[in-house]
mmCIF file of C-alpha atoms and ligand atoms in Angstrom:
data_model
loop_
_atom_site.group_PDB
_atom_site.id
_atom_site.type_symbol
_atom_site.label_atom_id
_atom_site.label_comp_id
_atom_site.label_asym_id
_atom_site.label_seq_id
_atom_site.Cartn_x
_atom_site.Cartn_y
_atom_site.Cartn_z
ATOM 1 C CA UNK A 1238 16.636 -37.946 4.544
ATOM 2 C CA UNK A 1239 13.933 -39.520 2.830
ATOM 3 C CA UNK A 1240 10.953 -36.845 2.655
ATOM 4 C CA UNK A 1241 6.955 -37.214 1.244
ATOM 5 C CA UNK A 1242 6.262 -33.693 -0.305
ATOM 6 C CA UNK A 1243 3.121 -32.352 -0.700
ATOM 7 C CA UNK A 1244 3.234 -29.272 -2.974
ATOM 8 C CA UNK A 1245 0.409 -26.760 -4.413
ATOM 9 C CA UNK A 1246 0.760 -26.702 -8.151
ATOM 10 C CA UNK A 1247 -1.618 -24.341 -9.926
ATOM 11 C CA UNK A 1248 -0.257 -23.484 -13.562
ATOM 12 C CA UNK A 1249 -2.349 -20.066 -13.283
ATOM 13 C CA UNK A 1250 -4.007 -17.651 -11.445
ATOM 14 C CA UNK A 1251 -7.184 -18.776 -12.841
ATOM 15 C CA UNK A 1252 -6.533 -22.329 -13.066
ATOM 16 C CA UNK A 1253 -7.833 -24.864 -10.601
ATOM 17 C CA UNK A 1254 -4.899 -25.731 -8.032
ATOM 18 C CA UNK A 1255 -4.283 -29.407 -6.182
ATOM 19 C CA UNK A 1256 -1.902 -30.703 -3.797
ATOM 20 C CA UNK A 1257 0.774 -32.958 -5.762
ATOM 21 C CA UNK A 1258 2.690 -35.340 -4.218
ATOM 22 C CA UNK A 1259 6.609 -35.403 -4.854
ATOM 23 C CA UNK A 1260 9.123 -38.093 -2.890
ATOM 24 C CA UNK A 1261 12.054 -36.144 -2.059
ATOM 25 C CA UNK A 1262 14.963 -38.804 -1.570
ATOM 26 C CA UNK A 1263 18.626 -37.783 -0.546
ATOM 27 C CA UNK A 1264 17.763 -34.679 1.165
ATOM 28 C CA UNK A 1265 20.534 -33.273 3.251
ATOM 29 C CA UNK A 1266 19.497 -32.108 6.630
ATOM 30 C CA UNK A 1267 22.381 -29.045 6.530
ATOM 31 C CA UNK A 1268 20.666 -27.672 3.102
ATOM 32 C CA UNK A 1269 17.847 -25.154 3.480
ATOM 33 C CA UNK A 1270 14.354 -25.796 2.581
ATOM 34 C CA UNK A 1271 14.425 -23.409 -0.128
ATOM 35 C CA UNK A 1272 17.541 -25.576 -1.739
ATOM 36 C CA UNK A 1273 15.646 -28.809 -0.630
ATOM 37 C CA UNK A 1274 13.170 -27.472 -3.161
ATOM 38 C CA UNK A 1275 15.896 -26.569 -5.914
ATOM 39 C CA UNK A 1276 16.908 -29.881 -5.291
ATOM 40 C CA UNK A 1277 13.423 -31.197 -6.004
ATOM 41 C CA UNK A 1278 12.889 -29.088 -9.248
ATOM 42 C CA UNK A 1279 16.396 -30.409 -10.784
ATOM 43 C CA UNK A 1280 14.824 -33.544 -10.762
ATOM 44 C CA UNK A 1281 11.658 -32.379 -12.337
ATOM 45 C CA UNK A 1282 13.378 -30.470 -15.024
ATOM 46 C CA UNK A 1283 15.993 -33.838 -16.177
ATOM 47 C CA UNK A 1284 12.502 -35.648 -16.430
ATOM 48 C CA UNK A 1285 11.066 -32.631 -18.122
ATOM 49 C CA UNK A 1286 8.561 -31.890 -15.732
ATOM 50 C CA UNK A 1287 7.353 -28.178 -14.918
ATOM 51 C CA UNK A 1288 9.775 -27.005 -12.146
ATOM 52 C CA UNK A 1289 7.666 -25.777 -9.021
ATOM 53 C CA UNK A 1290 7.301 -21.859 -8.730
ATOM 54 C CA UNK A 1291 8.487 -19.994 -5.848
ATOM 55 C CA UNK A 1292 9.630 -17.082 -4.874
ATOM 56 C CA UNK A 1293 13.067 -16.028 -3.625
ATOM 57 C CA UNK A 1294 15.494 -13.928 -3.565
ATOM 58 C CA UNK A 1295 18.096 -13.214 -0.903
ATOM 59 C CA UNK A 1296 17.667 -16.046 0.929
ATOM 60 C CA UNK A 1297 18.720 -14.586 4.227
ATOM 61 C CA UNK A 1298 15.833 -13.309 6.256
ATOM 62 C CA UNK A 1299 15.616 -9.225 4.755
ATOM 63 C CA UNK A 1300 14.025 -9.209 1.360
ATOM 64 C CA UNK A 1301 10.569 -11.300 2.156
ATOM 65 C CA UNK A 1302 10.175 -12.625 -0.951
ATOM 66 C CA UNK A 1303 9.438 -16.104 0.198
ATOM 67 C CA UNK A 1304 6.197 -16.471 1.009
ATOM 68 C CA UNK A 1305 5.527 -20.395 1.272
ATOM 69 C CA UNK A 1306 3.234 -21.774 4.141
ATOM 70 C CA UNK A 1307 4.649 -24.989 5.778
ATOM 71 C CA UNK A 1308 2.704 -27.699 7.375
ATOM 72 C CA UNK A 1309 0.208 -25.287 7.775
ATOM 73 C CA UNK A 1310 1.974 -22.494 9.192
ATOM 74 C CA UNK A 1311 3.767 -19.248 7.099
ATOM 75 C CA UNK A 1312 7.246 -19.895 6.846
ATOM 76 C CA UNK A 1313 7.188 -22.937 8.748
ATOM 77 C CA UNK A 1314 7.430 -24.106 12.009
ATOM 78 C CA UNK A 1315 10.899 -21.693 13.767
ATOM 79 C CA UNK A 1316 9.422 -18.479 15.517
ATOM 80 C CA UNK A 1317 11.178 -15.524 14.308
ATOM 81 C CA UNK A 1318 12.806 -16.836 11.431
ATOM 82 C CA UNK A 1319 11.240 -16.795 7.057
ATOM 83 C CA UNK A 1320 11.628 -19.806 5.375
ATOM 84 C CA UNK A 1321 14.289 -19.109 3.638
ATOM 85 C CA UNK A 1322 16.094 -18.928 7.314
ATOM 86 C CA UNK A 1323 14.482 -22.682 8.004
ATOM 87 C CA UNK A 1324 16.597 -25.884 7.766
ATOM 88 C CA UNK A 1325 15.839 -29.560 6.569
ATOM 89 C CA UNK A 1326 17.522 -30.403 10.019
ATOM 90 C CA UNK A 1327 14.626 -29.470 11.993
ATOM 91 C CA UNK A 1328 12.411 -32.485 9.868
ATOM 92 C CA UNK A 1329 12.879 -36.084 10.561
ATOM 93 C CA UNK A 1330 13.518 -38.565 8.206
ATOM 94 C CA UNK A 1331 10.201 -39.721 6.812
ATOM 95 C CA UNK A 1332 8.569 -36.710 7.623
ATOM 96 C CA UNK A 1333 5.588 -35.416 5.320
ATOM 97 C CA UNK A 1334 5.526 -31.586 4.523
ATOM 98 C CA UNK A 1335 2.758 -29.719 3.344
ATOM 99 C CA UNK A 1336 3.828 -26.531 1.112
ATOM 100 C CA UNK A 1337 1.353 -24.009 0.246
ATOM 101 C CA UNK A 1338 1.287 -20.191 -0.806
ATOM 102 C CA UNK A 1339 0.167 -17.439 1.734
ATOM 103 C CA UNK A 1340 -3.875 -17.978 1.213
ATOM 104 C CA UNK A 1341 -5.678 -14.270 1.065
ATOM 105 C CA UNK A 1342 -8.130 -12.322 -1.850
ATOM 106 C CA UNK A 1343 -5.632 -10.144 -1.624
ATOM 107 C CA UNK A 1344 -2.909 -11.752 -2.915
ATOM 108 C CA UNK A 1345 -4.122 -14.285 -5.436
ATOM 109 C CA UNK A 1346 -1.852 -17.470 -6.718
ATOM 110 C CA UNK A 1347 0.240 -16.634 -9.871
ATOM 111 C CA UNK A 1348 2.022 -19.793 -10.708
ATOM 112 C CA UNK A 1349 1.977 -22.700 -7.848
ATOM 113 C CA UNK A 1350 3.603 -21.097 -4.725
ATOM 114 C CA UNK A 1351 4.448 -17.783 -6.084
ATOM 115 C CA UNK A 1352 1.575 -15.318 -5.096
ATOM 116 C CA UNK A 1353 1.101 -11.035 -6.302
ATOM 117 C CA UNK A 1354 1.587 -8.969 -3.307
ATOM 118 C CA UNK A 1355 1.480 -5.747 -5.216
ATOM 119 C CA UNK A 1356 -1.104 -4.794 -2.218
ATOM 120 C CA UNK A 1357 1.382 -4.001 -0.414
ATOM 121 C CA UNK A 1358 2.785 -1.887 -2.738
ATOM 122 C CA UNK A 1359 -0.280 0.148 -3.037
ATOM 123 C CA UNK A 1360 -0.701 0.765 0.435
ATOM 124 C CA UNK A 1361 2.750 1.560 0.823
ATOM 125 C CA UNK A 1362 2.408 4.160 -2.127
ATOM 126 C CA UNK A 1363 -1.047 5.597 -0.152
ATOM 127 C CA UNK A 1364 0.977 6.635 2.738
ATOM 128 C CA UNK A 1365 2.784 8.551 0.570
ATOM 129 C CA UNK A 1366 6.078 10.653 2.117
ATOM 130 C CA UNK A 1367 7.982 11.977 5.024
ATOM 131 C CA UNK A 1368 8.484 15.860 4.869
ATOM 132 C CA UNK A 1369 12.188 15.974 5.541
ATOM 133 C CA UNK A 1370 15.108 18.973 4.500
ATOM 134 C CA UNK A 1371 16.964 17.429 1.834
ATOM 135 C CA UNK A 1372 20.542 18.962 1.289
ATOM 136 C CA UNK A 1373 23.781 18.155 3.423
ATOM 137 C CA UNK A 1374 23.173 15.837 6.450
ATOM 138 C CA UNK A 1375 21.723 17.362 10.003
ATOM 139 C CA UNK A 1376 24.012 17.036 12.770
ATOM 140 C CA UNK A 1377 23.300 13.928 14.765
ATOM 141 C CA UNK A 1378 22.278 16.068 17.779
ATOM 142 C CA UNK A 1379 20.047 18.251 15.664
ATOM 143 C CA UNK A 1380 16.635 16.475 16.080
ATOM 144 C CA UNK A 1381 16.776 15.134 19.825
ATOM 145 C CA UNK A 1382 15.023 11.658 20.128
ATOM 146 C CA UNK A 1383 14.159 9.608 22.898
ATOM 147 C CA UNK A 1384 15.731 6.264 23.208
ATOM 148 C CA UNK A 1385 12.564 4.113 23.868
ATOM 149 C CA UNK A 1386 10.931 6.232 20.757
ATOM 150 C CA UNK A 1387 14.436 5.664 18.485
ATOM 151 C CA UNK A 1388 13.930 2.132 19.317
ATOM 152 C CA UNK A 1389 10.328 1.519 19.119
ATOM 153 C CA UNK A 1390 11.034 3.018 15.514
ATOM 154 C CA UNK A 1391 13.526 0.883 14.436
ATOM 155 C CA UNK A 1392 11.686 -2.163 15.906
ATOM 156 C CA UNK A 1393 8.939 -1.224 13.655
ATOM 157 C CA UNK A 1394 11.140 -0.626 10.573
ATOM 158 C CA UNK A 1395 12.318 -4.045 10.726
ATOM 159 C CA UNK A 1396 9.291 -5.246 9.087
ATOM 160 C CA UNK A 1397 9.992 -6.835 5.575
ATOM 161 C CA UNK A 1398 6.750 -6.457 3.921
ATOM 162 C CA UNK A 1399 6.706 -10.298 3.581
ATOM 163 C CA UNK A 1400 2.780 -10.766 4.073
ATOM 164 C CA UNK A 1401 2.813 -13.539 6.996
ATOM 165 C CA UNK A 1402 0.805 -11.931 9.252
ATOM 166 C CA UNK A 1403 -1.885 -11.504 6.199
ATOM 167 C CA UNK A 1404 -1.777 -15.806 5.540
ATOM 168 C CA UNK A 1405 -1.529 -16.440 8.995
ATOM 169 C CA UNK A 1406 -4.836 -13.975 10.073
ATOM 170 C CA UNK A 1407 -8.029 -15.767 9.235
ATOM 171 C CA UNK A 1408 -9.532 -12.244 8.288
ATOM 172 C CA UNK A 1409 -6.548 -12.174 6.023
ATOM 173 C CA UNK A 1410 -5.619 -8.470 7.528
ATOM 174 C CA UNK A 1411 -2.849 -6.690 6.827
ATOM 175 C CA UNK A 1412 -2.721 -4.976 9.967
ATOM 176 C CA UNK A 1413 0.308 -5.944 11.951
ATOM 177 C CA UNK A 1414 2.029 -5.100 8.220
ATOM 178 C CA UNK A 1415 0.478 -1.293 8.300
ATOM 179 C CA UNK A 1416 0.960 -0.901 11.942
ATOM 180 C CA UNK A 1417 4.672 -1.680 11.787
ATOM 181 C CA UNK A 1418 4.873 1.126 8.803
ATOM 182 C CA UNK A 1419 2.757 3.635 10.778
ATOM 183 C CA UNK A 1420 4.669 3.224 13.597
ATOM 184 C CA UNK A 1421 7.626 2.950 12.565
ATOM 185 C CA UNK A 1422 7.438 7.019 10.290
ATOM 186 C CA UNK A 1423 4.597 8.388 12.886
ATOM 187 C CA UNK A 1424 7.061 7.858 15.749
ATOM 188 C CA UNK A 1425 9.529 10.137 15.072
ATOM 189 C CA UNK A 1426 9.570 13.992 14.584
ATOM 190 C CA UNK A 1427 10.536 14.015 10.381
ATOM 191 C CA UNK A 1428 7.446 11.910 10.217
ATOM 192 C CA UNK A 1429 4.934 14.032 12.031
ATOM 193 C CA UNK A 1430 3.759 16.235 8.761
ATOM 194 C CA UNK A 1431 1.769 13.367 7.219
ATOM 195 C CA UNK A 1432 0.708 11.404 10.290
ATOM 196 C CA UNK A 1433 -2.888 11.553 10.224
ATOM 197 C CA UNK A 1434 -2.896 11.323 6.367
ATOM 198 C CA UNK A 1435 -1.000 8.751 6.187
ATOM 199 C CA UNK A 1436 -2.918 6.820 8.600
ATOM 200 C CA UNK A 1437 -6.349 7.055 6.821
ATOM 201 C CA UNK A 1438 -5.103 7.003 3.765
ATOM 202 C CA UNK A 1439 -3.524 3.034 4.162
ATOM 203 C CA UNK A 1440 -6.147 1.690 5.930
ATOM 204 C CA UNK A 1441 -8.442 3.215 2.929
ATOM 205 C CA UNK A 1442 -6.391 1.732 0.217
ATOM 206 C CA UNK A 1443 -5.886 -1.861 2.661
ATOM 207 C CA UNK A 1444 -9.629 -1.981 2.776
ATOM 208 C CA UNK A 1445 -9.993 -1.806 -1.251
ATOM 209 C CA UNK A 1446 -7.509 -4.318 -1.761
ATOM 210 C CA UNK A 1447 -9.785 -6.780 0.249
ATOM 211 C CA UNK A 1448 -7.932 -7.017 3.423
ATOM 212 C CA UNK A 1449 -9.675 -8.590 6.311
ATOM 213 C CA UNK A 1450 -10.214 -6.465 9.689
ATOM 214 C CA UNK A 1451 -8.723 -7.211 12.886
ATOM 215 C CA UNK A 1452 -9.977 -9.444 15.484
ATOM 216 C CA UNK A 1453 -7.182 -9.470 18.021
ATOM 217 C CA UNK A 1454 -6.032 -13.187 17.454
ATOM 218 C CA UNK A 1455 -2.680 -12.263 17.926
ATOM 219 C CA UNK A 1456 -1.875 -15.032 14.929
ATOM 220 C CA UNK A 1457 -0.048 -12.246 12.838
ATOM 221 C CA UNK A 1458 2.741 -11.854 15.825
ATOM 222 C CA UNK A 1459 2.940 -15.487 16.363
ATOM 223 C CA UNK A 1460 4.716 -16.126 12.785
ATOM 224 C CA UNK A 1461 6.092 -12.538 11.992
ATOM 225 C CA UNK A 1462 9.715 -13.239 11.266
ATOM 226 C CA UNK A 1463 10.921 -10.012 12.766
ATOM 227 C CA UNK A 1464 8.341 -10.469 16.020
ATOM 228 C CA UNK A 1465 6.577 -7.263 15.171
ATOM 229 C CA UNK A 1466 4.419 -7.206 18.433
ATOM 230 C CA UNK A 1467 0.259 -6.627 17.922
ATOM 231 C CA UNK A 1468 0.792 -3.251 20.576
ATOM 232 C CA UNK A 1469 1.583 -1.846 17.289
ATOM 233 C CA UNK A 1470 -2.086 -1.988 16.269
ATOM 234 C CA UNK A 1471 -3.464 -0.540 19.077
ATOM 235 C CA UNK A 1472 -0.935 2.434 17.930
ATOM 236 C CA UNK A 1473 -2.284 2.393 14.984
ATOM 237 C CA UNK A 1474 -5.708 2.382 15.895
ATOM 238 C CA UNK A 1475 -5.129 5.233 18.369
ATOM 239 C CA UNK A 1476 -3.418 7.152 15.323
ATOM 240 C CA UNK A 1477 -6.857 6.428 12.886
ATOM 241 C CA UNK A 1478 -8.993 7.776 15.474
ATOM 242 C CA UNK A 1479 -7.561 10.691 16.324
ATOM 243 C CA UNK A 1480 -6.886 11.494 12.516
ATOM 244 C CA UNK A 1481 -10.432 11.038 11.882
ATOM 245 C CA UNK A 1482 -11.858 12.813 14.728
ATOM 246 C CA UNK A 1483 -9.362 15.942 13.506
ATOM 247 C CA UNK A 1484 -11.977 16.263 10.390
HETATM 248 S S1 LIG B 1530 4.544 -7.405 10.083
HETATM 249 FE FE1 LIG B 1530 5.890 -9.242 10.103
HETATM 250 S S2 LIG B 1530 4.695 -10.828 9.047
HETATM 251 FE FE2 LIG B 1530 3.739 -8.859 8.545
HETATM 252 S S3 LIG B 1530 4.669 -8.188 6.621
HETATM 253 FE FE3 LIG B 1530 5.906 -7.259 8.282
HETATM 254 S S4 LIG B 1530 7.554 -8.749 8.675
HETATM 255 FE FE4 LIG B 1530 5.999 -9.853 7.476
HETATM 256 S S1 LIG B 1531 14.201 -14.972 0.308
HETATM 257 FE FE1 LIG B 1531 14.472 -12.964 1.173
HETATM 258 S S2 LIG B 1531 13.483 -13.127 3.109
HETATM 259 FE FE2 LIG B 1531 13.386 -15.141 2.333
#
């Protein structure tokens, strides 16, 4: 395949950025797009050119390290799926591809695609722990858990931190992202200790990173790779009200 790339190069956070424009000739359709880039930057580097930053790292849909925005769209255009997970098959020959980082204040451009979402980190690290007996393991029937709740749980867990839902919203929230981790430890008993705490105390730290509100667009769930669904944030909301009516 014979591609026209259009790639964001910005050598530094504070430095201007631009869309380049890179011919990408040979392309495999059975390589991924993350190699069809490694096969762009081996050609950069025998010219001597910059390679382009990006981010990576297991390349199979868990660790959500790759955080590129295709055509317009975070990780490109297969529902369900990160880019890492997308294949040059599902371009034509010809095509032109527009690559970009995840756009939000809250995660600002390091090098080209490669942004800092150490926000996530910090509102992780607000929520704090889960109050749980440490020693030799409970017995499986200990702690008796409804199905739908065990499930609903694990749905929520799935979440990979990856920061879609943040480039996709155009308040640049990070609420699908909190919901799924308030849901996912303020559904089940060991989680109860902390709930309300937890809950204020994200949404506090999300707000002073410079995350965005909600607006019920429902873009966040439309290009989540592990279709964490938006009821989540009415959970979530529930779970912040109650916790600051408790006060
Ligand atoms: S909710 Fe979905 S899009 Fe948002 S960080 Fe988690 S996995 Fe990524
Ligand atoms: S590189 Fe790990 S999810 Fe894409």
């Amino acid at each position: 395949m014979k591609l026209n790339l259009k790639i964001w190069r910005q050598p530094g956070p504070t430095a201007r950025g631009r869309l380049v424009d890179y011919p990408a000739n040979d392309i495999s359709p059975d390589i991924s797009f993350l190699e069809m880039l490694d096969v762009v930057n081996e050609g950069l580097v025998k010219k001597g050119e910059d390679a382009i930053a990006f981010d990576s790292d297991c390349r199979e849909g868990i660790c959500g390290m790759c955080s590129l925005v295709v055509n317009g769209i975070p990780h490109g255009p297969d529902r369900g799926t990160t880019v890492c997970q997308l294949h040059m098959r599902r371009f034509k020959d010809g095509d032109t591809i527009t690559i970009e980082p995840w756009r939000a204040r809250a995660f600002p451009v390091v090098k080209d695609l490669v942004v800092d979402r150490s926000a996530f980190d910090r509102i992780i690290a607000a929520g704090g722990y889960v109050s749980i007996n440490v020693g030799g393991a409970p017995d499986g029937n200990a702690i008796p858990i409804p199905k739908d709740v065990a499930e609903a749980a694990m749905y929520s867990a799935a979440c990979i931190a990856c920061g879609a839902c943040v480039a996709a919203c155009k308040n640049a929230s990070a609420h699908l992202f909190m919901s799924a981790k308030i849901s996912h430890l303020g559904l089940l008993p060991q989680g109860q200790q902390e709930r309300f705490r937890r809950v204020v105390a994200m949404i506090n730290q999300a707000d002073s990173e410079g995350f965005g509100s909600c607006s019920n667009e429902g873009e966040c769930e439309a290009v989540c790779p592990k279709e964490i669904p938006i009821s989540n944030i009415a959970r979530m909301t529930r779970e912040y009200v109650k916790a600051t009516m408790r006060r």
